[in-house]
Tab-separated table of C-alpha atoms in Angstrom:
chain	number	residue	atom	x	y	z
S	1325	UNK	CA	-0.025	0.104	-0.056
S	1326	UNK	CA	2.875	2.556	0.846
S	1327	UNK	CA	4.312	1.805	-2.683
S	1328	UNK	CA	1.282	2.819	-4.381
S	1329	UNK	CA	1.034	6.108	-2.501
S	1330	UNK	CA	4.750	6.732	-3.399
S	1331	UNK	CA	4.118	6.058	-6.954
S	1332	UNK	CA	0.977	8.351	-7.096
S	1333	UNK	CA	3.110	11.280	-5.540
S	1334	UNK	CA	5.849	10.718	-7.720
S	1335	UNK	CA	3.629	10.555	-10.937
S	1336	UNK	CA	1.986	13.629	-9.537
S	1337	UNK	CA	5.425	15.641	-9.402
S	1338	UNK	CA	6.345	14.371	-12.745
S	1339	UNK	CA	2.841	15.631	-14.186
S	1340	UNK	CA	2.988	19.038	-12.633
S	1341	UNK	CA	6.572	19.624	-13.525
S	1342	UNK	CA	5.816	19.001	-16.996
S	1343	UNK	CA	2.802	21.401	-17.138
S	1344	UNK	CA	3.434	24.927	-18.449
S	1345	UNK	CA	3.678	27.457	-15.720
S	1346	UNK	CA	2.720	31.013	-15.878
S	1347	UNK	CA	4.794	33.440	-13.910
S	1348	UNK	CA	3.346	35.431	-11.329
S	1349	UNK	CA	4.053	38.553	-13.440
S	1350	UNK	CA	2.209	37.149	-16.676
S	1351	UNK	CA	-0.752	36.358	-14.351
S	1352	UNK	CA	-0.929	39.948	-12.840
S	1353	UNK	CA	-0.433	41.437	-16.262
S	1354	UNK	CA	-3.164	39.295	-17.628
S	1355	UNK	CA	-5.489	40.684	-14.849
S	1356	UNK	CA	-4.398	44.351	-15.009
S	1357	UNK	CA	-4.347	44.941	-18.755
S	1358	UNK	CA	-8.066	45.461	-19.033
S	1359	UNK	CA	-7.917	47.516	-15.907
S	1360	UNK	CA	-4.937	49.840	-16.922
S	1361	UNK	CA	-6.539	50.320	-20.285
S	1362	UNK	CA	-9.922	51.530	-18.896
S	1363	UNK	CA	-8.137	53.864	-16.452
S	1364	UNK	CA	-5.940	55.215	-19.163
S	1365	UNK	CA	-8.840	55.746	-21.478
S	1366	UNK	CA	-10.823	57.329	-18.714
S	1367	UNK	CA	-7.827	59.857	-17.935
S	1368	UNK	CA	-7.730	60.567	-21.742
S	1369	UNK	CA	-11.476	61.091	-22.223
S	1370	UNK	CA	-11.456	64.678	-22.725
S	1371	UNK	CA	-8.997	64.368	-25.568
S	1372	UNK	CA	-10.775	61.456	-27.224
S	1373	UNK	CA	-14.042	63.470	-27.512
S	1374	UNK	CA	-12.308	65.925	-29.555
S	1375	UNK	CA	-9.938	63.347	-31.493
S	1376	UNK	CA	-12.534	60.793	-32.430
S	1377	UNK	CA	-13.971	63.313	-35.076
S	1378	UNK	CA	-10.446	63.624	-36.685
S	1379	UNK	CA	-9.940	59.751	-36.353
S	1380	UNK	CA	-13.346	59.063	-38.063
S	1381	UNK	CA	-12.571	61.751	-40.569
S	1382	UNK	CA	-9.231	59.929	-41.528
S	1383	UNK	CA	-10.921	56.456	-41.783
S	1384	UNK	CA	-13.543	57.966	-44.054
S	1385	UNK	CA	-11.043	59.608	-46.125
S	1386	UNK	CA	-8.518	56.469	-46.567
S	1387	UNK	CA	-11.855	54.193	-47.025
S	1388	UNK	CA	-12.776	56.081	-50.118
S	1389	UNK	CA	-9.900	54.501	-51.591
S	1390	UNK	CA	-11.583	50.989	-51.346
S	1391	UNK	CA	-8.720	49.623	-49.268
S	1392	UNK	CA	-9.267	46.486	-47.189
S	1393	UNK	CA	-10.499	46.512	-43.624
S	1394	UNK	CA	-7.037	45.511	-42.461
S	1395	UNK	CA	-5.390	48.323	-44.169
S	1396	UNK	CA	-7.696	50.793	-42.562
S	1397	UNK	CA	-7.093	49.622	-39.105
S	1398	UNK	CA	-3.499	49.232	-39.632
S	1399	UNK	CA	-3.254	52.765	-40.930
S	1400	UNK	CA	-5.398	54.074	-38.043
S	1401	UNK	CA	-3.241	52.314	-35.517
S	1402	UNK	CA	0.067	53.993	-37.029
S	1403	UNK	CA	-1.200	57.343	-36.622
S	1404	UNK	CA	0.358	58.432	-33.331
S	1405	UNK	CA	-0.943	61.655	-33.565
S	1406	UNK	CA	-4.460	60.433	-32.879
S	1407	UNK	CA	-5.172	59.710	-29.149
S	1408	UNK	CA	-7.528	56.765	-30.213
S	1409	UNK	CA	-5.020	55.118	-32.341
S	1410	UNK	CA	-3.805	52.822	-29.439
S	1411	UNK	CA	-7.337	51.559	-29.198
S	1412	UNK	CA	-7.423	50.795	-32.844
S	1413	UNK	CA	-4.106	49.164	-32.667
S	1414	UNK	CA	-5.488	46.835	-29.935
S	1415	UNK	CA	-8.269	45.767	-32.467
S	1416	UNK	CA	-5.771	45.451	-35.328
S	1417	UNK	CA	-3.537	43.394	-33.148
S	1418	UNK	CA	-6.189	40.972	-31.897
S	1419	UNK	CA	-7.419	40.466	-35.621
S	1420	UNK	CA	-4.057	39.935	-37.010
S	1421	UNK	CA	-2.120	38.196	-34.203
S	1422	UNK	CA	-4.927	36.236	-32.638
S	1423	UNK	CA	-7.275	35.629	-35.437
S	1424	UNK	CA	-10.259	37.137	-33.804
S	1425	UNK	CA	-13.041	38.504	-36.463
S	1426	UNK	CA	-12.982	42.330	-36.454
S	1427	UNK	CA	-16.448	42.402	-35.137
S	1428	UNK	CA	-15.477	40.603	-32.190
S	1429	UNK	CA	-12.246	42.497	-31.487
S	1430	UNK	CA	-14.013	45.692	-31.701
S	1431	UNK	CA	-16.408	44.309	-29.015
S	1432	UNK	CA	-13.640	43.360	-26.905
S	1433	UNK	CA	-11.798	46.694	-27.058
S	1434	UNK	CA	-15.253	48.757	-26.467
S	1435	UNK	CA	-15.563	46.797	-23.181
S	1436	UNK	CA	-12.052	48.160	-22.074
S	1437	UNK	CA	-12.666	51.652	-23.120
S	1438	UNK	CA	-14.183	54.140	-20.445
S	1439	UNK	CA	-14.865	57.001	-22.886
S	1440	UNK	CA	-18.737	56.713	-23.803
S	1441	UNK	CA	-18.245	58.134	-27.633
S	1442	UNK	CA	-15.263	55.783	-28.345
S	1443	UNK	CA	-17.019	52.850	-26.773
S	1444	UNK	CA	-20.249	53.604	-28.761
S	1445	UNK	CA	-18.141	53.938	-32.077
S	1446	UNK	CA	-16.397	50.459	-31.463
S	1447	UNK	CA	-19.806	48.771	-30.689
S	1448	UNK	CA	-21.419	50.282	-33.786
S	1449	UNK	CA	-18.595	49.261	-35.820
S	1450	UNK	CA	-18.684	45.837	-34.556
S	1451	UNK	CA	-22.372	45.645	-35.430
S	1452	UNK	CA	-21.805	47.062	-38.935
S	1453	UNK	CA	-18.869	44.702	-39.526
S	1454	UNK	CA	-20.866	41.731	-38.129
S	1455	UNK	CA	-23.716	42.548	-40.382
S	1456	UNK	CA	-21.731	42.954	-43.596
S	1457	UNK	CA	-22.124	46.740	-44.103
S	1458	UNK	CA	-19.348	48.141	-46.220
S	1459	UNK	CA	-16.819	50.188	-44.200
S	1460	UNK	CA	-17.184	53.043	-46.315
S	1461	UNK	CA	-20.815	53.493	-46.278
S	1462	UNK	CA	-20.592	52.875	-42.192
S	1463	UNK	CA	-17.727	55.495	-42.223
S	1464	UNK	CA	-19.542	57.840	-44.061
S	1465	UNK	CA	-22.736	58.094	-42.034
S	1466	UNK	CA	-20.728	57.998	-39.063
S	1467	UNK	CA	-18.734	61.048	-40.076
S	1468	UNK	CA	-21.957	62.749	-41.074
S	1469	UNK	CA	-23.423	62.183	-37.501
S	1470	UNK	CA	-20.249	63.178	-35.623
S	1471	UNK	CA	-20.097	66.328	-37.850
S	1472	UNK	CA	-23.515	67.213	-36.566
S	1473	UNK	CA	-22.787	66.601	-33.031
S	1474	UNK	CA	-19.626	68.477	-32.978
S	1475	UNK	CA	-21.434	71.655	-34.701
S	1476	UNK	CA	-24.194	71.439	-32.002
S	1477	UNK	CA	-21.785	71.143	-29.360
S	1478	UNK	CA	-18.963	73.744	-30.351
């Protein structure tokens, strides 16, 4: 009986030694990334409100060239002068590196963003992509809507 317990403990040690381990820093990073993203966007909220109009204008402009969705997200994510670019970079990275659909990636990023306008934009974008609406049509209507909001507020 004693030997069976020893073998079981030995097998358990070998099994747990072979299992991949996540470092404490990696585990903490997975927990803190969504929280850090949320608070970062909350701190930038005032700048995002103004910047979102420029971002949608840029997206609408490059979408008129009839380029692929990947290219639109890539180009916006590279524009570091836009405060919103890092959130578009997150969508792009989820789609390219993790093979998420763009609609799902937009939904994920929307949940992490504190700014209401940017969150709503990502959710509308996710719904438009999921329903098959062309990017150009969506971005044109989004730009017109944002321009009317901007005019009424300023």
